[in-house]
mmCIF file of C-alpha atoms in Angstrom:
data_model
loop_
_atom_site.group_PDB
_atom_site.id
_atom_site.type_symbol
_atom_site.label_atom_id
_atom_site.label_comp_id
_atom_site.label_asym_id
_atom_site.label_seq_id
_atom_site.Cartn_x
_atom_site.Cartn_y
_atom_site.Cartn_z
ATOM 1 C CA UNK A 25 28.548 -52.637 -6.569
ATOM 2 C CA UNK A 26 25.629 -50.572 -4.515
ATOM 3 C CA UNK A 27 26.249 -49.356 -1.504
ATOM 4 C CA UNK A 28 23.594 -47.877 1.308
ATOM 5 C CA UNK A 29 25.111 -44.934 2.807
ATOM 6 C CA UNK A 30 23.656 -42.725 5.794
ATOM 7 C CA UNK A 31 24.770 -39.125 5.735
ATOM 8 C CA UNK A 32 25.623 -38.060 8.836
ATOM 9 C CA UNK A 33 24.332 -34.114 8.063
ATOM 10 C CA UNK A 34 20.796 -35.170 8.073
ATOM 11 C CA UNK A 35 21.385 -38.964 8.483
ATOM 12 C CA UNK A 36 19.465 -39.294 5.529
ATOM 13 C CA UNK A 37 19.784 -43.102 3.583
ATOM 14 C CA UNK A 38 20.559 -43.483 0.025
ATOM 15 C CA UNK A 39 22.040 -46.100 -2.480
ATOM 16 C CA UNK A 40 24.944 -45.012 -4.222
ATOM 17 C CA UNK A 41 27.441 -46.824 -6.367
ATOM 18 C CA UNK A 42 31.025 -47.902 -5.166
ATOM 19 C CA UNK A 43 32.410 -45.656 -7.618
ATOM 20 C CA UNK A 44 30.891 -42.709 -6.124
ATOM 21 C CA UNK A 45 32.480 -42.841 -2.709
ATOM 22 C CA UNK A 46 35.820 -41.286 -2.894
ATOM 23 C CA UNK A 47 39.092 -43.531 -2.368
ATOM 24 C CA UNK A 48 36.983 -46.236 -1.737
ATOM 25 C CA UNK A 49 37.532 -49.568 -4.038
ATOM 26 C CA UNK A 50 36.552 -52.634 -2.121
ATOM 27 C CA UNK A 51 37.095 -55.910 -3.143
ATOM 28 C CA UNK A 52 33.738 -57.526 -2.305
ATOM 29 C CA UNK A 53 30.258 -56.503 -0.469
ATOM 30 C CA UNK A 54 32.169 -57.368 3.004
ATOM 31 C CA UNK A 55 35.355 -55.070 2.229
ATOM 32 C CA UNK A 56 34.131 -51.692 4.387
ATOM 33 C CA UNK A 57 33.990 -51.089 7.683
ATOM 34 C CA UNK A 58 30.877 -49.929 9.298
ATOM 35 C CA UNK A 59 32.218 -47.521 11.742
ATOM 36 C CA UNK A 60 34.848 -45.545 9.271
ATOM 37 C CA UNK A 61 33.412 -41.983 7.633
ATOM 38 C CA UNK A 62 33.493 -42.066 4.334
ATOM 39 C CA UNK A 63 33.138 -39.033 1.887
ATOM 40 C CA UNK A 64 29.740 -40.028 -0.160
ATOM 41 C CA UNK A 65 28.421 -38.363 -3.178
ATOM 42 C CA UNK A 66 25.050 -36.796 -3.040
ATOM 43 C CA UNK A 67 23.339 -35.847 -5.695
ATOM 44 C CA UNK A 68 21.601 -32.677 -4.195
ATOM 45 C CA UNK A 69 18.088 -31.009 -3.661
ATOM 46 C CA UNK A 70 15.979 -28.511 -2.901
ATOM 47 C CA UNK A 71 17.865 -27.932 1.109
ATOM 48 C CA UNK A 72 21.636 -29.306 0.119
ATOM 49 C CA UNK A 73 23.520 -28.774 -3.172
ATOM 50 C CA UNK A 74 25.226 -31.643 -4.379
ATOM 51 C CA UNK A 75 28.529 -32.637 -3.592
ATOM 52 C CA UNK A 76 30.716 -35.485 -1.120
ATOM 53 C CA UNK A 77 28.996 -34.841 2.575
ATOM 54 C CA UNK A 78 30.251 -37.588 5.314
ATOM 55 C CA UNK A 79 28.796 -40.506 5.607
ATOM 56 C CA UNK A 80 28.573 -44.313 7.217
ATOM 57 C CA UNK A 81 28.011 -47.771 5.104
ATOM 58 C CA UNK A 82 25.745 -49.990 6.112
ATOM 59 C CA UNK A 83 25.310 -52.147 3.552
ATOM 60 C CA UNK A 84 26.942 -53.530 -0.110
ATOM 61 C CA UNK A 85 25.755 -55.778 -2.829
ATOM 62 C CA UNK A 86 26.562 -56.781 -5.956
ATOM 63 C CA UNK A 87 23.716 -55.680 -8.364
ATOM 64 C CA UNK A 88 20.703 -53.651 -8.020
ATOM 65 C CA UNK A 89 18.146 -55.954 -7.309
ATOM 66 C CA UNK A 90 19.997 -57.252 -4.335
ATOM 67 C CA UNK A 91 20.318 -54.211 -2.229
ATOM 68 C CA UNK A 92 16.377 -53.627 -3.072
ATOM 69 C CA UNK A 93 15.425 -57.108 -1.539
ATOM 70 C CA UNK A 94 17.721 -56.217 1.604
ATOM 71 C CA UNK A 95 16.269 -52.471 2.026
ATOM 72 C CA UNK A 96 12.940 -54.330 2.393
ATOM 73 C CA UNK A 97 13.621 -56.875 4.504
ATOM 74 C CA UNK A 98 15.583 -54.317 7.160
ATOM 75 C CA UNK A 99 13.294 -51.648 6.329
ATOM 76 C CA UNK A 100 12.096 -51.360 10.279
ATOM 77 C CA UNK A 101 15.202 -52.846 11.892
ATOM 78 C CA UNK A 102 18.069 -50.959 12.806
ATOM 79 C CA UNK A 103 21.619 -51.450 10.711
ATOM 80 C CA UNK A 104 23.497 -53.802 12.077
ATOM 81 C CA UNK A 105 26.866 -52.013 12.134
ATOM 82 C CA UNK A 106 27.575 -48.648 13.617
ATOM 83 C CA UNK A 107 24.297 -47.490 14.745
ATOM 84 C CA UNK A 108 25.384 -48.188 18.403
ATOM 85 C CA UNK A 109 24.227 -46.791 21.530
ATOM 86 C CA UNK A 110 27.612 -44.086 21.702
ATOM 87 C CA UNK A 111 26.302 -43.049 17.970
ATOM 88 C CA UNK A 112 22.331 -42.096 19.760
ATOM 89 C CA UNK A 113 24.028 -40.173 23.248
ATOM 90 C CA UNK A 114 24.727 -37.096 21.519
ATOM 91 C CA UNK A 115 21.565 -36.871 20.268
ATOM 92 C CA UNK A 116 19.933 -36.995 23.257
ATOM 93 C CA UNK A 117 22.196 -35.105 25.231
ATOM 94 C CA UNK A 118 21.799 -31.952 22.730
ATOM 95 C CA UNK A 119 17.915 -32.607 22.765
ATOM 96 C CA UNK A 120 18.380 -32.236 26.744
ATOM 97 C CA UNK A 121 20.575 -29.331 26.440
ATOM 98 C CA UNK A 122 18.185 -27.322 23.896
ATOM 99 C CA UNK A 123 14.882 -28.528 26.071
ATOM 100 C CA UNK A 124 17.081 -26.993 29.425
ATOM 101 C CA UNK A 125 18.185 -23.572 27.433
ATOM 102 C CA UNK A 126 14.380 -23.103 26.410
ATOM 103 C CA UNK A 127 13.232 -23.461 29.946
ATOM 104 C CA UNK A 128 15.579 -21.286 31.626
ATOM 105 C CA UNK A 129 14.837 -18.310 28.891
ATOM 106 C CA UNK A 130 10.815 -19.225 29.472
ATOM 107 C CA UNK A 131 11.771 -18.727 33.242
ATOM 108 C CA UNK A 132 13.995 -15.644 32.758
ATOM 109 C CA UNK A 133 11.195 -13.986 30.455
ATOM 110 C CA UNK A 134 8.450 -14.926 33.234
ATOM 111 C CA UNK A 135 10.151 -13.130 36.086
ATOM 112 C CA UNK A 136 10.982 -10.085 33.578
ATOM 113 C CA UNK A 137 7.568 -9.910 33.148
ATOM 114 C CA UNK A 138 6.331 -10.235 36.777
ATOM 115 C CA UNK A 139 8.671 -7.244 38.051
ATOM 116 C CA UNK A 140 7.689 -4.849 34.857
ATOM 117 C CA UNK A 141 4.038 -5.434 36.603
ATOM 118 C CA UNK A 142 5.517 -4.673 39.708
ATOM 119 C CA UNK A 143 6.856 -1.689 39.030
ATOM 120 C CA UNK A 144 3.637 -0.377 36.688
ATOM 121 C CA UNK A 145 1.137 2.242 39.250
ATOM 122 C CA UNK A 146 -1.916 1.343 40.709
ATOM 123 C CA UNK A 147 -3.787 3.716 38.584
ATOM 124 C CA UNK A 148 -5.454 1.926 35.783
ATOM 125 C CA UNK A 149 -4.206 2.766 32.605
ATOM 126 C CA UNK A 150 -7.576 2.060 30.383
ATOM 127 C CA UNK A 151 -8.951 4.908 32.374
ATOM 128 C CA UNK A 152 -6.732 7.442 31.505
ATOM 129 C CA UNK A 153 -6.824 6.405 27.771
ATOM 130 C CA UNK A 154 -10.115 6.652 27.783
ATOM 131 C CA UNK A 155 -9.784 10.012 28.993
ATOM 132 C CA UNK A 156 -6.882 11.036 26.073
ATOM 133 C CA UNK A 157 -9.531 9.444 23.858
ATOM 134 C CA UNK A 158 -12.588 11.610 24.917
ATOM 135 C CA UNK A 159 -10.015 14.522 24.661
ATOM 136 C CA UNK A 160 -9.259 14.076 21.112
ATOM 137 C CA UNK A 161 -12.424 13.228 19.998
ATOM 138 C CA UNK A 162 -13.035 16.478 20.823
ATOM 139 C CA UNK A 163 -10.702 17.967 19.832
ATOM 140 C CA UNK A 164 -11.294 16.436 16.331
ATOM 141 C CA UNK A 165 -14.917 17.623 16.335
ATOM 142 C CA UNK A 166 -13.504 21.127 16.666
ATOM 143 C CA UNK A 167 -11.403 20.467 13.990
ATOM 144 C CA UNK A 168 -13.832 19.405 11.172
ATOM 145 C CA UNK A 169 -16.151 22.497 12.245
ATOM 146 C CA UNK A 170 -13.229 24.557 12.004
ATOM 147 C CA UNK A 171 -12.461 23.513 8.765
ATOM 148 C CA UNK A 172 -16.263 23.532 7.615
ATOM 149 C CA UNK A 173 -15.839 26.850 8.317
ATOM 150 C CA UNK A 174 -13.180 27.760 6.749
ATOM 151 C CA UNK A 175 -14.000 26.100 3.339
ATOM 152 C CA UNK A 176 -17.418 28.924 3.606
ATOM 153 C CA UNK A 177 -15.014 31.565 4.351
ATOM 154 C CA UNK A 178 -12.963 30.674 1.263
ATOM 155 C CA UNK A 179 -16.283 30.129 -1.319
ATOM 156 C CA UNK A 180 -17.518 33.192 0.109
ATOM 157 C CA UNK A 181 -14.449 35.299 -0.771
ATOM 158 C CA UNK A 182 -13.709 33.485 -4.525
ATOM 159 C CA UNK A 183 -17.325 33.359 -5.269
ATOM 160 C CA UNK A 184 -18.582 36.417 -3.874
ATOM 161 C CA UNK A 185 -21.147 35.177 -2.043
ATOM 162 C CA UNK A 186 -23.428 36.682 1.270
ATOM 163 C CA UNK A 187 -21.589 37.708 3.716
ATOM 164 C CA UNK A 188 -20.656 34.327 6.213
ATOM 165 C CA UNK A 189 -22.809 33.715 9.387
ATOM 166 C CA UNK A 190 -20.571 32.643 12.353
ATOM 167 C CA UNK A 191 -23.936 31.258 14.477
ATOM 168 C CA UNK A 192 -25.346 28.669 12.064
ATOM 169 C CA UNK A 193 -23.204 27.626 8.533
ATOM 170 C CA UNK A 194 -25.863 27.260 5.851
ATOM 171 C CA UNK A 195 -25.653 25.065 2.827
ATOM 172 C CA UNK A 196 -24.344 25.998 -0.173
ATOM 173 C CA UNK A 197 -26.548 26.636 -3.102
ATOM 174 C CA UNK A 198 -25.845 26.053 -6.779
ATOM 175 C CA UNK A 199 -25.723 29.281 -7.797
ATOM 176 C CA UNK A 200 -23.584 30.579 -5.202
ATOM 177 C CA UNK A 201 -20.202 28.112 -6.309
ATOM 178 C CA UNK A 202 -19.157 30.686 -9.182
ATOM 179 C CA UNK A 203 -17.835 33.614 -9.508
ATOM 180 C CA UNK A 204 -20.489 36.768 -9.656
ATOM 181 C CA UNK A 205 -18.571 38.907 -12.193
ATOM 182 C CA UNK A 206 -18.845 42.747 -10.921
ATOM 183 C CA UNK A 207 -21.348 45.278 -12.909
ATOM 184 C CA UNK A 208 -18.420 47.140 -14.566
ATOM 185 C CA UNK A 209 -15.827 44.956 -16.849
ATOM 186 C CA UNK A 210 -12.611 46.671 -15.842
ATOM 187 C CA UNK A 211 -9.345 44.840 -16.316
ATOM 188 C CA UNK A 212 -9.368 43.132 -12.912
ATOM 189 C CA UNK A 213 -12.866 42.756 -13.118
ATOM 190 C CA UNK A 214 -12.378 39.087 -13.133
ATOM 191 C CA UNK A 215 -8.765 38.543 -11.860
ATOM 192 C CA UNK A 216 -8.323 35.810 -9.328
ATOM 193 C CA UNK A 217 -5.109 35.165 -9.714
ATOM 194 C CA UNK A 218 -2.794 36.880 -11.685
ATOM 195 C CA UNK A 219 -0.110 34.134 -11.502
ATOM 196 C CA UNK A 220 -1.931 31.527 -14.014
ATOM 197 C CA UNK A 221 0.515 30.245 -16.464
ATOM 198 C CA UNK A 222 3.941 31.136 -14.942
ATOM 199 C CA UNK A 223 6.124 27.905 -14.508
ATOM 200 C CA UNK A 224 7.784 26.860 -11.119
ATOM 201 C CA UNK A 225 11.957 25.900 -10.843
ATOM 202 C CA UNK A 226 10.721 22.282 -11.322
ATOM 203 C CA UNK A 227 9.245 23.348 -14.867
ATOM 204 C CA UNK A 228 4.971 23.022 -13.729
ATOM 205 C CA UNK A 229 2.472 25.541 -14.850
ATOM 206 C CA UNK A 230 0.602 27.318 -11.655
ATOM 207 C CA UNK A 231 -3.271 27.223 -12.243
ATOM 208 C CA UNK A 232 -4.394 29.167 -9.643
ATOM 209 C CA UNK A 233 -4.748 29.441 -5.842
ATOM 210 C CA UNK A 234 -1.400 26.957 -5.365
ATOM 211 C CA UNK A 235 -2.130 24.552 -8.074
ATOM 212 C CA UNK A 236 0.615 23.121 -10.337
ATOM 213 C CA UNK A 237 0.057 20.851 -13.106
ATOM 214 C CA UNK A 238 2.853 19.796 -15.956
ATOM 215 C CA UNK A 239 3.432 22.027 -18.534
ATOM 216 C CA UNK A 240 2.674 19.458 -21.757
ATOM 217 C CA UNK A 241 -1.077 19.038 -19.871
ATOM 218 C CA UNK A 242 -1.848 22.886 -19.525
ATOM 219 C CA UNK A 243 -0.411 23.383 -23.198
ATOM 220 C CA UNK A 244 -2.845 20.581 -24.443
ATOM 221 C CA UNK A 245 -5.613 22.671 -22.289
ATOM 222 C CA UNK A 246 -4.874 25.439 -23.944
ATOM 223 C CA UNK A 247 -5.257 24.295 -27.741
ATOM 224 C CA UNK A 248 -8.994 23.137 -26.845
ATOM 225 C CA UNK A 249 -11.335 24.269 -29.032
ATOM 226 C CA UNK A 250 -14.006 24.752 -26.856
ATOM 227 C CA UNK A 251 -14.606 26.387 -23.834
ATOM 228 C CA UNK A 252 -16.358 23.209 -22.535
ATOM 229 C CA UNK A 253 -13.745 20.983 -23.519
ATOM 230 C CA UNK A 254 -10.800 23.275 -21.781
ATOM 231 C CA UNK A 255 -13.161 23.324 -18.641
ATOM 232 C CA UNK A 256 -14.156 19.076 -18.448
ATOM 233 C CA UNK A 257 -9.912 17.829 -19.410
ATOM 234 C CA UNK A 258 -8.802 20.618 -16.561
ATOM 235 C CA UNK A 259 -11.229 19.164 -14.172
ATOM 236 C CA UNK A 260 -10.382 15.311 -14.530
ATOM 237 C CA UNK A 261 -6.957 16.607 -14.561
ATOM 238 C CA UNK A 262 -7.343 18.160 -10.912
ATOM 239 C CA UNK A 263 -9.765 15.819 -9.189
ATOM 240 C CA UNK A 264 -9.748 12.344 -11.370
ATOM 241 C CA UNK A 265 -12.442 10.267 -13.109
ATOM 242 C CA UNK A 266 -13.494 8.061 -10.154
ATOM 243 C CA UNK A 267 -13.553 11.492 -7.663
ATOM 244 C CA UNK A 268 -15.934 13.422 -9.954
ATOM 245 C CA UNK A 269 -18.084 10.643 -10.503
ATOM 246 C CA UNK A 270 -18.722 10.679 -6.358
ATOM 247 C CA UNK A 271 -19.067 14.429 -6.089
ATOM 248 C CA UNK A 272 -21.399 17.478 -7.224
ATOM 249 C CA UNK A 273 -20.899 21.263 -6.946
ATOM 250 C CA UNK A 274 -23.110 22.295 -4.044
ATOM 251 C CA UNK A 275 -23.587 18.768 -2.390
ATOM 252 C CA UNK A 276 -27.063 19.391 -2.086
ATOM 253 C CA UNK A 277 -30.074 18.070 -4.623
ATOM 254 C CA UNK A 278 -31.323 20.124 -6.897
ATOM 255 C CA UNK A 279 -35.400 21.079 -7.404
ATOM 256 C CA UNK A 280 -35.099 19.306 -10.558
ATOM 257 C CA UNK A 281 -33.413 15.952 -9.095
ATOM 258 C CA UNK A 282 -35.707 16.074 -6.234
ATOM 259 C CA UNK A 283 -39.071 16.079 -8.440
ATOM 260 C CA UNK A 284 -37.463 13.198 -10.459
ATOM 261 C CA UNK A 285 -37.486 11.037 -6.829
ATOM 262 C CA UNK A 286 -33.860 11.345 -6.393
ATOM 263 C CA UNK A 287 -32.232 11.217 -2.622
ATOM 264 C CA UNK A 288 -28.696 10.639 -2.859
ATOM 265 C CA UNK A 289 -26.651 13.391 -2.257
ATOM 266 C CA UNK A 290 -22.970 13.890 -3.494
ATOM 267 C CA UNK A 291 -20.511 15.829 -1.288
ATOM 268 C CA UNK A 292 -19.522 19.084 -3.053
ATOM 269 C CA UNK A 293 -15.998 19.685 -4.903
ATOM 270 C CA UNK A 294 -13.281 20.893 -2.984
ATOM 271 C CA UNK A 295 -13.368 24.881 -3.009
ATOM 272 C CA UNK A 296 -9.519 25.553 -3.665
ATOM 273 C CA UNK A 297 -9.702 23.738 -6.881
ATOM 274 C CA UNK A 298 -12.946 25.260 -8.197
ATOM 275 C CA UNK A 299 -11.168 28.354 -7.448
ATOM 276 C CA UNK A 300 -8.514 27.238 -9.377
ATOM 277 C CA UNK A 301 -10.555 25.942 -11.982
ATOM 278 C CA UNK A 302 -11.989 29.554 -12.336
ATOM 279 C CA UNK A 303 -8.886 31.180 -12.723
ATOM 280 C CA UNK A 304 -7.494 29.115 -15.421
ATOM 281 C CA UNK A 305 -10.336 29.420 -17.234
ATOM 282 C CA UNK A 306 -10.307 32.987 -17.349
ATOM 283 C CA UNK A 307 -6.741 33.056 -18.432
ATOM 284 C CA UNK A 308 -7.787 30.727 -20.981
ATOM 285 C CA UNK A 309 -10.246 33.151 -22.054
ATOM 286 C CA UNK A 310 -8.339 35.514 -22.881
ATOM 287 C CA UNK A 311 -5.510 33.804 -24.287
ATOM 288 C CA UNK A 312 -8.229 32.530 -26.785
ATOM 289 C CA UNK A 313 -8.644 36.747 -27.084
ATOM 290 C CA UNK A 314 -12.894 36.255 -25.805
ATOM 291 C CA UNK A 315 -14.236 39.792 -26.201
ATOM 292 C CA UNK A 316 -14.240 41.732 -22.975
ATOM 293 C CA UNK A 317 -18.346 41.750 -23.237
ATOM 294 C CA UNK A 318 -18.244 38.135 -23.401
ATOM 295 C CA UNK A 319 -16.040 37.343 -21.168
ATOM 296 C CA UNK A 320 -18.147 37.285 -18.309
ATOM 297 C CA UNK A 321 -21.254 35.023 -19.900
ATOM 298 C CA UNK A 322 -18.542 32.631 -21.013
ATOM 299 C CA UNK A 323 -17.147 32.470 -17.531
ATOM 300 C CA UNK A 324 -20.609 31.742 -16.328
ATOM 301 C CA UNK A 325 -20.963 28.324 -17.973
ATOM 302 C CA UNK A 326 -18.115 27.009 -15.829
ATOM 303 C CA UNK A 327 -20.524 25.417 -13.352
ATOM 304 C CA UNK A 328 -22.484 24.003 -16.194
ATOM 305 C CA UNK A 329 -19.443 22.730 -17.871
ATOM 306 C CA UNK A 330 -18.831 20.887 -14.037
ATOM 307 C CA UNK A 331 -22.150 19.726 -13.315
ATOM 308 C CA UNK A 332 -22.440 17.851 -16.814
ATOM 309 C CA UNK A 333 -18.867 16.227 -16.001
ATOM 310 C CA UNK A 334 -19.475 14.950 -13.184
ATOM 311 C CA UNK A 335 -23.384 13.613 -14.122
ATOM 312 C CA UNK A 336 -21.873 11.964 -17.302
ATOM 313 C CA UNK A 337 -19.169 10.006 -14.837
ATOM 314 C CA UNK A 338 -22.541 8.829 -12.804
ATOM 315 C CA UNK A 339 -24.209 7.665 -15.828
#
């Protein structure tokens, strides 16, 4: 036999056999009683696993077809059996119960609200952060010319450059990014940092002026062949492919781009790694054992090396 069921979980209709109601084995369609829970079987989805979940019989019949022809005909009318009035008051008492709870905490939140505005000043607060705003602003500007400064200071002493004027900060030329090698080729001649290739407790190789990189990259660097190939890996190593493509070594155009019509400027490479960048390729120098009068033309191309890099990334 088929039997309509409606779980009480969900209240949720579905046809079930007779067999699949446990300890239930009527005798005929009649033989159940419409107010008695019954344990149903459900088959489960995507909310409720499957299993026996409580549940009341409204209707049997003998074969399939039967209980189709019925579930159409009462499709918009109540079952007739235990759907009664007492079944419908809990519902609507809990419906009035939840609709009173959310009320009172709308009220409670309200009148939270109205003495936290109570108790705020007179003194309007947009004014005051737009006065912390103006402050840091400021303060920021100060920051960045600080800093502007400080990156001059710190070309001027790797490079060698003219001595730094504090009134107006000039540009940085092209020439002025390297180092200018002193007349006499003593043995610190060209030292920037004497530190290149010792190894940290965490096993990376120092390239200069606080730069570490891992020791199976600098030992790579140091089997390059040439002096241009040591200089272009170390630099994608430090900066990256997509940062060298967006940057130049002064930050200013050239005579040469500007009589080919070109106007976009790059901003220049960050002066602690081209300071490291000179340092490691010194030691590399002279691990390769470059001739002490050769040692400083070699170092020389190191801005060439750079400015080919990064205008081969742009092309």
């Amino acid at each position: 036999m088929y039997v309509l069921v409606r779980y009480l979980r969900e209240r949720t209709k579905y046809v079930v056999k007779d067999c699949d109601i446990d300890k239930f084995r009527p005798a005929n369609v009649d033989d159940f009683d419409s107010k008695k829970i019954y344990d149903a079987w459900w088959v489960g989805d995507k909310k409720t696993r499957g299993g026996y979940y409580p549940a009341h019989i409204l209707h049997m019949t003998q074969t399939e077809e039967e209980m189709k022809l019925w579930t159409n005909r009462n499709r918009a009318v109540s079952r007739k059996r235990g759907n009664s009035e007492e079944e419908l008051r809990p519902r609507k008492k809990a419906l009035l119960e939840k609709r009173a709870k959310a009320a009172a905490k709308k009220a409670a939140e309200e009148a939270i609200l109205e003495d936290r505005e109570e108790e705020l000043p007179e003194t309007a607060p947009a004014t005051e952060a737009e006065a912390t705003i103006k402050s840091l602003g400021a303060e920021i500007k100060e920051l960045k010319r600080q800093n502007i400064e400080l990156q001059k200071a710190l070309c001027s002493k790797i490079f060698e450059t003219a001595p730094i004027d504090d009134r107006r900060l000039q540009p940085l030329s092209y020439d002025r990014l390297l180092i200018k090698p002193s007349k006499a080729l003593g043995k610190e001649a060209h030292t920037l940092d004497t530190n290149v290739g010792t190894q940290n407790e965490a096993g990376d190789v120092h390239v200069g002026h606080g730069t570490y990189i891992d020791l199976d990259t600098w030992q790579r660097l140091l089997q390059a062949p040439l002096d241009s190939t040591f200089c272009k890996q170390l630099a994608v190593r430090l900066w990256g492919n997509e940062v060298l493509a967006q940057r130049s070594l002064t930050g200013t155009l050239s005579n040469r781009a500007l009589s080919k019509g070109m106007t976009r400027t790059y901003p220049p490479l960050s002066p602690v790694k081209l300071a490291s960048m000179s340092a490691s390729f010194l030691h590399f120098l002279k691990v390769k054992g470059c001739p002490p009068e050769d040692l400083q033309k070699r170092h020389k191309c190191l801005q060439k090396y750079l400015a080919q890099k990064c205008a081969d990334l742009r092309r």
